N, CA, C and O atoms as a DFTB+ gen file, in Angstrom:
320 C
 N C O
     1  1      46.935     -16.908     228.455
     2  2      48.255     -17.243     227.900
     3  2      48.954     -18.411     228.540
     4  3      49.013     -18.670     229.742
     5  1      49.525     -19.136     227.428
     6  2      50.105     -20.372     227.967
     7  2      51.306     -20.280     228.757
     8  3      52.258     -19.502     228.694
     9  1      51.031     -21.311     229.563
    10  2      52.203     -21.659     230.717
    11  2      53.559     -22.275     229.917
    12  3      54.651     -22.344     230.480
    13  1      53.327     -22.726     228.478
    14  2      54.426     -23.388     227.851
    15  2      55.395     -22.117     227.012
    16  3      54.977     -21.248     226.247
    17  1      56.666     -22.351     227.424
    18  2      57.302     -21.461     226.581
    19  2      58.222     -22.162     225.194
    20  3      59.184     -22.884     225.454
    21  1      57.874     -21.910     223.873
    22  2      58.357     -22.621     222.886
    23  2      59.241     -22.193     222.486
    24  3      59.284     -20.963     222.473
    25  1      60.335     -22.908     221.983
    26  2      61.550     -22.743     220.910
    27  2      61.199     -22.176     220.053
    28  3      60.403     -22.688     219.265
    29  1      61.715     -20.772     219.876
    30  2      61.477     -20.254     218.611
    31  2      62.574     -20.551     217.193
    32  3      62.495     -20.305     215.990
    33  1      63.473     -21.131     217.981
    34  2      64.629     -21.660     216.440
    35  2      64.060     -22.751     215.716
    36  3      64.644     -23.176     214.719
    37  1      62.609     -23.429     216.242
    38  2      62.367     -24.271     215.474
    39  2      61.176     -24.013     214.287
    40  3      60.564     -24.851     213.625
    41  1      61.083     -22.520     214.275
    42  2      60.053     -22.139     213.338
    43  2      60.080     -22.463     212.045
    44  3      59.045     -22.503     211.379
    45  1      61.470     -22.774     211.468
    46  2      61.585     -23.347     209.931
    47  2      61.521     -24.741     209.853
    48  3      61.191     -25.221     208.768
    49  1      61.777     -25.504     210.814
    50  2      61.702     -26.776     210.748
    51  2      60.690     -27.112     209.972
    52  3      59.786     -26.292     210.133
    53  1      60.323     -28.186     208.964
    54  2      59.258     -28.522     208.434
    55  2      59.413     -30.002     208.156
    56  3      60.538     -30.497     208.091
    57  1      58.329     -30.716     207.993
    58  2      58.510     -31.939     207.245
    59  2      59.552     -32.178     205.960
    60  3      59.529     -31.273     205.126
    61  1      60.344     -33.146     205.736
    62  2      61.136     -33.156     204.920
    63  2      60.357     -33.908     203.500
    64  3      60.884     -33.888     202.387
    65  1      58.975     -34.579     203.799
    66  2      58.563     -34.923     202.940
    67  2      57.757     -33.873     202.100
    68  3      57.128     -34.268     201.119
    69  1      57.753     -32.435     202.480
    70  2      56.939     -31.470     202.086
    71  2      55.276     -31.528     201.973
    72  3      54.507     -31.181     201.076
    73  1      54.995     -32.339     203.757
    74  2      53.873     -32.173     204.068
    75  2      53.230     -30.980     204.822
    76  3      52.041     -30.728     205.019
    77  1      54.198     -30.412     205.136
    78  2      53.677     -28.966     205.958
    79  2      53.831     -29.222     207.450
    80  3      53.769     -28.330     208.297
    81  1      54.062     -30.674     207.736
    82  2      54.111     -30.946     209.241
    83  2      54.636     -30.269     210.285
    84  3      55.789     -30.672     210.130
    85  1      54.710     -29.481     211.328
    86  2      55.349     -28.908     212.049
    87  2      55.730     -29.355     212.986
    88  3      55.182     -30.414     213.291
    89  1      56.797     -28.854     213.909
    90  2      56.680     -29.416     215.597
    91  2      57.355     -28.509     216.320
    92  3      58.215     -27.780     215.826
    93  1      57.021     -28.492     217.498
    94  2      57.501     -27.886     218.641
    95  2      58.001     -28.055     219.909
    96  3      57.444     -28.957     220.533
    97  1      58.672     -27.607     220.351
    98  2      59.599     -27.968     221.855
    99  2      59.182     -26.926     222.682
   100  3      59.223     -25.766     222.273
   101  1      58.748     -27.232     223.900
   102  2      58.419     -26.186     224.765
   103  2      58.612     -26.593     226.435
   104  3      58.709     -27.731     226.894
   105  1      58.622     -26.028     226.761
   106  2      59.064     -26.388     228.512
   107  2      57.706     -25.354     229.250
   108  3      57.388     -24.191     228.998
   109  1      57.186     -26.249     230.128
   110  2      55.851     -25.635     231.149
   111  2      56.879     -24.687     231.874
   112  3      57.947     -25.227     232.160
   113  1      56.761     -23.629     232.149
   114  2      57.441     -22.473     232.981
   115  2      56.900     -22.999     234.607
   116  3      57.522     -22.369     235.462
   117  1      55.897     -23.997     235.209
   118  2      55.436     -23.752     236.266
   119  2      56.223     -25.250     236.664
   120  3      56.821     -25.161     237.736
   121  1      56.294     -26.131     236.231
   122  2      56.206     -27.445     236.503
   123  2      58.245     -28.227     235.806
   124  3      59.064     -29.033     236.248
   125  1      58.152     -27.470     234.778
   126  2      59.554     -27.765     234.219
   127  2      59.312     -28.852     233.078
   128  3      60.269     -29.151     232.364
   129  1      58.080     -29.450     232.879
   130  2      57.668     -30.502     231.963
   131  2      58.349     -30.192     230.480
   132  3      58.296     -29.037     230.059
   133  1      58.803     -30.927     229.922
   134  2      59.211     -30.652     228.131
   135  2      58.227     -31.205     227.529
   136  3      57.760     -32.274     227.923
   137  1      57.675     -30.426     226.272
   138  2      56.425     -31.121     225.602
   139  2      57.203     -30.958     224.338
   140  3      58.067     -30.104     224.139
   141  1      56.775     -31.922     223.467
   142  2      57.403     -32.159     222.148
   143  2      56.015     -32.419     221.343
   144  3      55.347     -33.439     221.513
   145  1      55.659     -31.372     220.443
   146  2      54.290     -31.997     219.728
   147  2      54.452     -31.506     218.251
   148  3      54.845     -30.440     217.776
   149  1      53.940     -32.841     217.622
   150  2      53.794     -32.931     216.050
   151  2      52.840     -32.403     215.903
   152  3      51.914     -32.664     216.671
   153  1      52.666     -31.436     214.851
   154  2      51.332     -30.661     214.560
   155  2      51.042     -31.224     212.737
   156  3      51.813     -31.460     211.806
   157  1      49.583     -31.262     212.888
   158  2      49.191     -31.830     211.497
   159  2      49.259     -33.456     211.308
   160  3      48.681     -34.089     210.425
   161  1      50.039     -33.946     212.266
   162  2      50.167     -35.512     211.966
   163  2      50.528     -36.449     213.122
   164  3      50.429     -35.865     214.201
   165  1      50.809     -37.369     213.196
   166  2      51.375     -38.040     214.141
   167  2      53.334     -38.556     213.930
   168  3      53.932     -39.302     214.704
   169  1      53.790     -38.044     212.981
   170  2      55.484     -38.443     212.657
   171  2      55.649     -37.451     211.714
   172  3      54.756     -36.791     211.183
   173  1      57.077     -37.365     211.499
   174  2      57.738     -36.235     210.689
   175  2      58.976     -36.709     210.500
   176  3      59.742     -37.197     211.331
   177  1      59.147     -36.502     209.148
   178  2      60.627     -36.840     208.279
   179  2      61.485     -35.667     208.495
   180  3      61.149     -34.506     208.259
   181  1      62.717     -36.090     209.004
   182  2      63.667     -34.800     209.407
   183  2      64.612     -34.798     208.495
   184  3      65.055     -35.924     208.267
   185  1      65.286     -33.572     207.629
   186  2      66.367     -33.904     207.108
   187  2      67.822     -33.644     208.304
   188  3      67.765     -33.081     209.397
   189  1      68.797     -34.141     207.772
   190  2      69.663     -34.217     209.173
   191  2      70.243     -32.948     209.733
   192  3      71.113     -33.069     210.595
   193  1      69.871     -31.744     209.351
   194  2      70.058     -30.623     209.879
   195  2      69.334     -30.118     210.701
   196  3      69.672     -29.450     211.679
   197  1      67.939     -30.503     210.242
   198  2      66.639     -30.306     211.027
   199  2      66.787     -31.324     212.294
   200  3      66.382     -31.007     213.413
   201  1      67.213     -32.187     212.100
   202  2      67.100     -33.316     213.135
   203  2      68.058     -33.070     214.316
   204  3      67.942     -33.417     215.491
   205  1      69.148     -32.302     213.626
   206  2      70.546     -31.798     214.505
   207  2      69.649     -30.319     215.690
   208  3      69.817     -30.050     216.880
   209  1      68.817     -29.749     214.712
   210  2      68.139     -28.226     215.186
   211  2      66.945     -28.810     216.557
   212  3      66.828     -28.076     217.539
   213  1      66.249     -29.949     216.501
   214  2      65.351     -30.664     217.329
   215  2      66.611     -31.297     218.419
   216  3      66.628     -30.703     219.497
   217  1      67.205     -31.934     218.334
   218  2      67.978     -32.195     219.450
   219  2      68.524     -31.442     220.254
   220  3      68.619     -31.620     221.469
   221  1      69.031     -30.294     219.449
   222  2      69.653     -29.264     220.286
   223  2      68.298     -28.391     221.337
   224  3      68.411     -28.039     222.512
   225  1      67.267     -28.256     220.566
   226  2      66.227     -27.742     221.100
   227  2      65.891     -28.580     222.297
   228  3      65.960     -27.848     223.284
   229  1      65.576     -29.734     222.613
   230  2      65.637     -30.915     223.474
   231  2      66.258     -30.715     224.480
   232  3      65.746     -30.659     225.598
   233  1      67.523     -30.569     224.218
   234  2      68.723     -30.538     225.233
   235  2      68.434     -28.763     226.040
   236  3      68.467     -28.469     227.235
   237  1      68.229     -28.077     225.115
   238  2      68.028     -26.750     225.664
   239  2      66.505     -26.602     226.779
   240  3      66.505     -26.107     227.906
   241  1      65.939     -26.883     226.428
   242  2      64.581     -27.583     226.856
   243  2      64.714     -28.413     228.511
   244  3      64.155     -28.129     229.570
   245  1      65.422     -29.213     228.265
   246  2      65.591     -30.419     229.226
   247  2      66.466     -29.422     230.326
   248  3      66.074     -29.465     231.492
   249  1      67.679     -28.492     229.995
   250  2      68.539     -27.737     230.429
   251  2      67.404     -26.714     231.529
   252  3      67.597     -26.612     232.740
   253  1      66.515     -26.194     230.959
   254  2      65.781     -25.156     230.995
   255  2      64.522     -25.632     232.523
   256  3      64.118     -25.056     233.533
   257  1      64.318     -26.945     231.887
   258  2      63.417     -27.664     232.831
   259  2      64.048     -27.810     234.169
   260  3      63.567     -27.231     235.144
   261  1      65.298     -28.696     234.270
   262  2      65.935     -28.908     235.266
   263  2      66.449     -27.625     236.218
   264  3      67.154     -27.851     237.202
   265  1      66.088     -26.406     235.893
   266  2      66.528     -24.974     236.308
   267  2      65.160     -24.866     237.235
   268  3      65.215     -24.661     238.448
   269  1      63.978     -25.024     236.530
   270  2      62.873     -24.835     236.920
   271  2      62.508     -25.619     238.288
   272  3      62.019     -25.099     239.291
   273  1      62.826     -26.884     238.129
   274  2      62.764     -27.646     238.901
   275  2      63.125     -27.982     240.286
   276  3      62.516     -28.320     241.302
   277  1      64.976     -27.646     239.771
   278  2      65.654     -27.241     241.073
   279  2      65.087     -26.330     241.935
   280  3      64.922     -26.639     243.115
   281  1      64.602     -24.707     241.298
   282  2      64.391     -23.705     242.142
   283  2      63.166     -24.112     242.740
   284  3      62.947     -23.509     243.791
   285  1      62.325     -24.909     242.426
   286  2      61.019     -25.570     243.424
   287  2      61.413     -26.011     244.380
   288  3      61.065     -25.532     245.459
   289  1      62.058     -26.809     244.320
   290  2      62.637     -27.867     245.281
   291  2      62.744     -27.157     246.967
   292  3      63.007     -25.965     247.125
   293  1      62.572     -27.812     247.772
   294  2      62.664     -27.233     249.014
   295  2      63.955     -27.426     249.222
   296  3      64.467     -28.307     248.531
   297  1      64.810     -26.713     250.168
   298  2      65.812     -26.524     250.547
   299  2      66.528     -28.050     251.444
   300  3      66.162     -28.116     252.618
   301  1      67.230     -28.904     251.089
   302  2      67.541     -29.866     251.649
   303  2      68.170     -30.031     253.047
   304  3      69.320     -29.592     253.031
   305  1      67.842     -30.469     254.138
   306  2      68.763     -30.103     255.368
   307  2      69.928     -30.390     255.499
   308  3      70.298     -31.503     255.127
   309  1      70.815     -29.505     256.045
   310  2      72.156     -29.465     256.119
   311  2      72.589     -30.591     257.324
   312  3      71.944     -30.528     258.371
   313  1      73.452     -31.416     257.232
   314  2      74.105     -32.375     258.542
   315  2      75.153     -31.595     258.830
   316  3      75.896     -31.163     257.949
   317  1      75.292     -31.369     259.966
   318  2      76.143     -30.482     260.831
   319  2      77.028     -31.578     261.200
   320  3      77.977     -31.377     261.958
C-alpha cells in the first residue's frame, strides 16, 4: 500500500500532443510532501483547461500537505 494519496481529478488529463502521457499529483500521508509525476515521458504538453486542473490539484495537495505537517509539529510553548 502506498503512502501517497493521488488526486483522482486528474485521471482524464493527457498529453495534448496525443502521446498518451499522464501525470499524477499526490500527497505523502505521513510526511506531507507533494509528488508531481510525469508518466511515460519527461515532459507533457497540456491544454489550457488541463493546465488549470493540474494547478488546482497542486494547490489542493499543498493545502493537504500543510495540514499534515501542522498536525505533526509539536506544540509551541506559550509565553505567559
